[in-house]
Amino acid sequence: LTRGLPVLLFFGGADRLYWDYREKFAEPQAAFLEPFGDLLHVHVIDRANHVLTFDEWQQELHDTSRAWLEQWFPSSSPRPRPSPVALGQE
């Protein structure tokens, strides 16, 4: 954050680690974090556990990650996919 880089954090809504993050880091460091409000994004996946067991929780993580990456690191053109030969497959 101090280097001006955006940060995306994910937590499961049913995971105690979200509450630990809030209680032990976000709240005590609120004054430090406040200037970085535009760079720090915390996304809580409702009712999800720490390992994102269900497909819909994983999909939310992927969809949110993709949107966040496009927001902060937009691609100007589609990137070419490597050919199977380039991946060592014949």
Short mmCIF file of N, CA and C in Angstrom, two decimals:
data_model
loop_
_atom_site.label_atom_id
_atom_site.label_comp_id
_atom_site.label_asym_id
_atom_site.label_seq_id
_atom_site.Cartn_x
_atom_site.Cartn_y
_atom_site.Cartn_z
N LEU A 1 0.82 -1.20 0.00
CA LEU A 1 0.00 0.00 0.00
C LEU A 1 0.85 1.25 0.00
N THR A 2 1.91 1.26 0.79
CA THR A 2 2.75 2.45 0.85
C THR A 2 3.49 2.70 -0.46
N ARG A 3 3.60 1.68 -1.30
CA ARG A 3 4.21 1.84 -2.62
C ARG A 3 3.17 2.22 -3.67
N GLY A 4 1.92 2.37 -3.24
CA GLY A 4 0.86 2.78 -4.17
C GLY A 4 0.27 1.64 -4.96
N LEU A 5 0.50 0.41 -4.53
CA LEU A 5 -0.03 -0.75 -5.23
C LEU A 5 -1.35 -1.20 -4.61
N PRO A 6 -2.31 -1.58 -5.44
CA PRO A 6 -3.60 -2.02 -4.91
C PRO A 6 -3.50 -3.42 -4.28
N VAL A 7 -4.37 -3.65 -3.31
CA VAL A 7 -4.40 -4.93 -2.60
C VAL A 7 -5.83 -5.42 -2.57
N LEU A 8 -6.01 -6.70 -2.85
CA LEU A 8 -7.32 -7.34 -2.78
C LEU A 8 -7.22 -8.49 -1.78
N LEU A 9 -8.07 -8.45 -0.76
CA LEU A 9 -8.11 -9.50 0.25
C LEU A 9 -9.46 -10.20 0.18
N PHE A 10 -9.45 -11.51 0.30
CA PHE A 10 -10.68 -12.29 0.34
C PHE A 10 -10.80 -12.96 1.69
N PHE A 11 -12.03 -13.00 2.19
CA PHE A 11 -12.34 -13.72 3.41
C PHE A 11 -13.67 -14.42 3.23
N GLY A 12 -13.82 -15.54 3.89
CA GLY A 12 -15.12 -16.21 3.95
C GLY A 12 -15.91 -15.61 5.10
N GLY A 13 -17.19 -15.37 4.86
CA GLY A 13 -18.04 -14.78 5.89
C GLY A 13 -18.19 -15.65 7.12
N ALA A 14 -18.02 -16.97 6.96
CA ALA A 14 -18.12 -17.90 8.09
C ALA A 14 -16.75 -18.30 8.63
N ASP A 15 -15.74 -17.57 8.24
CA ASP A 15 -14.37 -17.89 8.64
C ASP A 15 -13.92 -16.94 9.73
N ARG A 16 -13.42 -17.47 10.81
CA ARG A 16 -12.96 -16.63 11.93
C ARG A 16 -11.81 -15.72 11.53
N LEU A 17 -11.09 -16.07 10.46
CA LEU A 17 -9.95 -15.24 10.06
C LEU A 17 -10.38 -13.84 9.63
N TYR A 18 -11.59 -13.70 9.12
CA TYR A 18 -12.08 -12.37 8.78
C TYR A 18 -12.21 -11.52 10.04
N TRP A 19 -12.75 -12.12 11.07
CA TRP A 19 -12.93 -11.38 12.33
C TRP A 19 -11.57 -11.12 12.98
N ASP A 20 -10.65 -12.07 12.87
CA ASP A 20 -9.29 -11.83 13.37
C ASP A 20 -8.64 -10.67 12.62
N TYR A 21 -8.78 -10.64 11.30
CA TYR A 21 -8.24 -9.54 10.50
C TYR A 21 -8.80 -8.20 10.97
N ARG A 22 -10.11 -8.16 11.13
CA ARG A 22 -10.73 -6.90 11.57
C ARG A 22 -10.26 -6.50 12.96
N GLU A 23 -10.34 -7.46 13.89
CA GLU A 23 -10.03 -7.15 15.29
C GLU A 23 -8.54 -6.86 15.52
N LYS A 24 -7.67 -7.65 14.89
CA LYS A 24 -6.25 -7.56 15.20
C LYS A 24 -5.44 -6.71 14.22
N PHE A 25 -6.03 -6.38 13.07
CA PHE A 25 -5.28 -5.57 12.12
C PHE A 25 -6.05 -4.33 11.66
N ALA A 26 -7.20 -4.53 11.03
CA ALA A 26 -7.89 -3.40 10.40
C ALA A 26 -8.32 -2.33 11.41
N GLU A 27 -8.90 -2.74 12.52
CA GLU A 27 -9.34 -1.76 13.50
C GLU A 27 -8.17 -1.07 14.21
N PRO A 28 -7.17 -1.83 14.69
CA PRO A 28 -6.04 -1.15 15.33
C PRO A 28 -5.23 -0.27 14.37
N GLN A 29 -5.24 -0.62 13.10
CA GLN A 29 -4.47 0.12 12.10
C GLN A 29 -5.33 1.05 11.25
N ALA A 30 -6.52 1.36 11.72
CA ALA A 30 -7.47 2.16 10.94
C ALA A 30 -6.88 3.49 10.50
N ALA A 31 -6.17 4.17 11.38
CA ALA A 31 -5.59 5.47 11.02
C ALA A 31 -4.54 5.32 9.92
N PHE A 32 -3.75 4.24 9.98
CA PHE A 32 -2.76 3.98 8.95
C PHE A 32 -3.43 3.62 7.62
N LEU A 33 -4.47 2.80 7.66
CA LEU A 33 -5.13 2.30 6.45
C LEU A 33 -6.01 3.34 5.77
N GLU A 34 -6.51 4.30 6.53
CA GLU A 34 -7.49 5.25 5.99
C GLU A 34 -7.02 5.96 4.71
N PRO A 35 -5.79 6.42 4.61
CA PRO A 35 -5.37 7.08 3.36
C PRO A 35 -5.31 6.14 2.16
N PHE A 36 -5.32 4.85 2.40
CA PHE A 36 -5.21 3.87 1.33
C PHE A 36 -6.56 3.25 0.97
N GLY A 37 -7.63 3.91 1.37
CA GLY A 37 -8.97 3.37 1.14
C GLY A 37 -9.26 3.01 -0.30
N ASP A 38 -8.72 3.77 -1.26
CA ASP A 38 -8.95 3.47 -2.67
C ASP A 38 -8.13 2.29 -3.16
N LEU A 39 -7.05 1.97 -2.44
CA LEU A 39 -6.17 0.88 -2.87
C LEU A 39 -6.48 -0.45 -2.21
N LEU A 40 -7.10 -0.41 -1.05
CA LEU A 40 -7.35 -1.64 -0.29
C LEU A 40 -8.79 -2.07 -0.47
N HIS A 41 -8.98 -3.26 -1.04
CA HIS A 41 -10.32 -3.80 -1.22
C HIS A 41 -10.41 -5.12 -0.47
N VAL A 42 -11.38 -5.21 0.44
CA VAL A 42 -11.62 -6.44 1.19
C VAL A 42 -12.96 -6.99 0.72
N HIS A 43 -12.94 -8.21 0.22
CA HIS A 43 -14.16 -8.84 -0.27
C HIS A 43 -14.48 -10.04 0.61
N VAL A 44 -15.69 -10.04 1.16
CA VAL A 44 -16.14 -11.14 2.02
C VAL A 44 -17.16 -11.96 1.23
N ILE A 45 -16.89 -13.24 1.11
CA ILE A 45 -17.80 -14.15 0.43
C ILE A 45 -18.76 -14.69 1.47
N ASP A 46 -20.00 -14.27 1.37
CA ASP A 46 -21.02 -14.57 2.36
C ASP A 46 -21.12 -16.06 2.64
N ARG A 47 -21.08 -16.41 3.89
CA ARG A 47 -21.25 -17.77 4.40
C ARG A 47 -20.12 -18.73 4.00
N ALA A 48 -19.12 -18.27 3.30
CA ALA A 48 -18.04 -19.17 2.85
C ALA A 48 -17.10 -19.50 4.00
N ASN A 49 -16.53 -20.69 3.91
CA ASN A 49 -15.51 -21.08 4.87
C ASN A 49 -14.13 -20.73 4.32
N HIS A 50 -13.11 -21.08 5.07
CA HIS A 50 -11.74 -20.69 4.71
C HIS A 50 -11.26 -21.33 3.41
N VAL A 51 -11.72 -22.51 3.08
CA VAL A 51 -11.24 -23.21 1.89
C VAL A 51 -12.17 -23.07 0.69
N LEU A 52 -13.23 -22.27 0.84
CA LEU A 52 -14.18 -22.04 -0.26
C LEU A 52 -14.66 -23.35 -0.86
N THR A 53 -15.27 -24.15 -0.03
CA THR A 53 -15.66 -25.51 -0.39
C THR A 53 -16.58 -25.59 -1.60
N PHE A 54 -17.57 -24.72 -1.68
CA PHE A 54 -18.58 -24.87 -2.73
C PHE A 54 -18.20 -24.13 -4.01
N ASP A 55 -18.67 -24.68 -5.13
CA ASP A 55 -18.37 -24.10 -6.44
C ASP A 55 -18.78 -22.64 -6.54
N GLU A 56 -19.93 -22.29 -5.99
CA GLU A 56 -20.39 -20.90 -6.10
C GLU A 56 -19.47 -19.94 -5.34
N TRP A 57 -18.88 -20.40 -4.25
CA TRP A 57 -17.93 -19.55 -3.53
C TRP A 57 -16.66 -19.36 -4.35
N GLN A 58 -16.20 -20.44 -4.97
CA GLN A 58 -15.02 -20.35 -5.82
C GLN A 58 -15.30 -19.46 -7.03
N GLN A 59 -16.50 -19.58 -7.60
CA GLN A 59 -16.85 -18.75 -8.74
C GLN A 59 -16.87 -17.27 -8.37
N GLU A 60 -17.39 -16.96 -7.18
CA GLU A 60 -17.39 -15.57 -6.73
C GLU A 60 -15.96 -15.05 -6.58
N LEU A 61 -15.07 -15.88 -6.05
CA LEU A 61 -13.67 -15.48 -5.95
C LEU A 61 -13.09 -15.20 -7.33
N HIS A 62 -13.34 -16.09 -8.28
CA HIS A 62 -12.81 -15.90 -9.64
C HIS A 62 -13.40 -14.67 -10.30
N ASP A 63 -14.71 -14.50 -10.22
CA ASP A 63 -15.37 -13.36 -10.86
C ASP A 63 -14.90 -12.04 -10.26
N THR A 64 -14.81 -12.00 -8.94
CA THR A 64 -14.37 -10.78 -8.27
C THR A 64 -12.90 -10.48 -8.59
N SER A 65 -12.08 -11.51 -8.59
CA SER A 65 -10.66 -11.34 -8.94
C SER A 65 -10.51 -10.81 -10.35
N ARG A 66 -11.25 -11.40 -11.28
CA ARG A 66 -11.16 -10.98 -12.68
C ARG A 66 -11.56 -9.51 -12.84
N ALA A 67 -12.67 -9.13 -12.22
CA ALA A 67 -13.14 -7.74 -12.31
C ALA A 67 -12.14 -6.79 -11.68
N TRP A 68 -11.59 -7.16 -10.53
CA TRP A 68 -10.61 -6.33 -9.85
C TRP A 68 -9.35 -6.16 -10.70
N LEU A 69 -8.87 -7.26 -11.26
CA LEU A 69 -7.68 -7.19 -12.11
C LEU A 69 -7.92 -6.31 -13.33
N GLU A 70 -9.08 -6.43 -13.95
CA GLU A 70 -9.40 -5.59 -15.11
C GLU A 70 -9.50 -4.12 -14.71
N GLN A 71 -9.99 -3.87 -13.51
CA GLN A 71 -10.09 -2.48 -13.04
C GLN A 71 -8.70 -1.88 -12.85
N TRP A 72 -7.82 -2.61 -12.20
CA TRP A 72 -6.51 -2.07 -11.85
C TRP A 72 -5.43 -2.31 -12.91
N PHE A 73 -5.58 -3.36 -13.68
CA PHE A 73 -4.58 -3.72 -14.68
C PHE A 73 -5.27 -4.07 -16.00
N PRO A 74 -5.94 -3.09 -16.60
CA PRO A 74 -6.71 -3.39 -17.81
C PRO A 74 -5.80 -3.82 -18.96
N SER A 75 -6.30 -4.76 -19.71
CA SER A 75 -5.54 -5.21 -20.88
C SER A 75 -6.04 -4.42 -22.09
N SER A 76 -5.12 -3.93 -22.89
CA SER A 76 -5.51 -3.14 -24.05
C SER A 76 -5.91 -4.04 -25.22
N SER A 77 -5.43 -5.26 -25.22
CA SER A 77 -5.83 -6.21 -26.25
C SER A 77 -5.73 -7.61 -25.68
N PRO A 78 -6.50 -8.53 -26.27
CA PRO A 78 -6.42 -9.91 -25.76
C PRO A 78 -5.01 -10.47 -25.91
N ARG A 79 -4.58 -11.17 -24.91
CA ARG A 79 -3.25 -11.77 -24.97
C ARG A 79 -3.33 -13.08 -25.74
N PRO A 80 -2.36 -13.32 -26.60
CA PRO A 80 -2.39 -14.59 -27.35
C PRO A 80 -2.14 -15.76 -26.42
N ARG A 81 -2.83 -16.84 -26.67
CA ARG A 81 -2.62 -18.05 -25.90
C ARG A 81 -1.43 -18.81 -26.48
N PRO A 82 -0.59 -19.36 -25.63
CA PRO A 82 0.54 -20.13 -26.15
C PRO A 82 0.04 -21.38 -26.86
N SER A 83 0.73 -21.76 -27.89
CA SER A 83 0.34 -22.96 -28.61
C SER A 83 0.75 -24.18 -27.79
N PRO A 84 0.12 -25.35 -28.03
CA PRO A 84 0.50 -26.56 -27.27
C PRO A 84 1.97 -26.89 -27.41
N VAL A 85 2.59 -26.62 -28.56
CA VAL A 85 4.01 -26.91 -28.75
C VAL A 85 4.83 -26.02 -27.81
N ALA A 86 4.40 -24.77 -27.65
CA ALA A 86 5.13 -23.87 -26.76
C ALA A 86 5.07 -24.32 -25.31
N LEU A 87 4.06 -25.10 -24.99
CA LEU A 87 3.91 -25.59 -23.63
C LEU A 87 4.61 -26.94 -23.44
N GLY A 88 5.33 -27.40 -24.47
CA GLY A 88 6.03 -28.66 -24.38
C GLY A 88 5.16 -29.86 -24.73
N GLN A 89 3.99 -29.60 -25.31
CA GLN A 89 3.09 -30.68 -25.72
C GLN A 89 3.16 -30.83 -27.22
N GLU A 90 3.11 -32.03 -27.69
CA GLU A 90 3.13 -32.26 -29.14
C GLU A 90 1.90 -33.02 -29.57
#
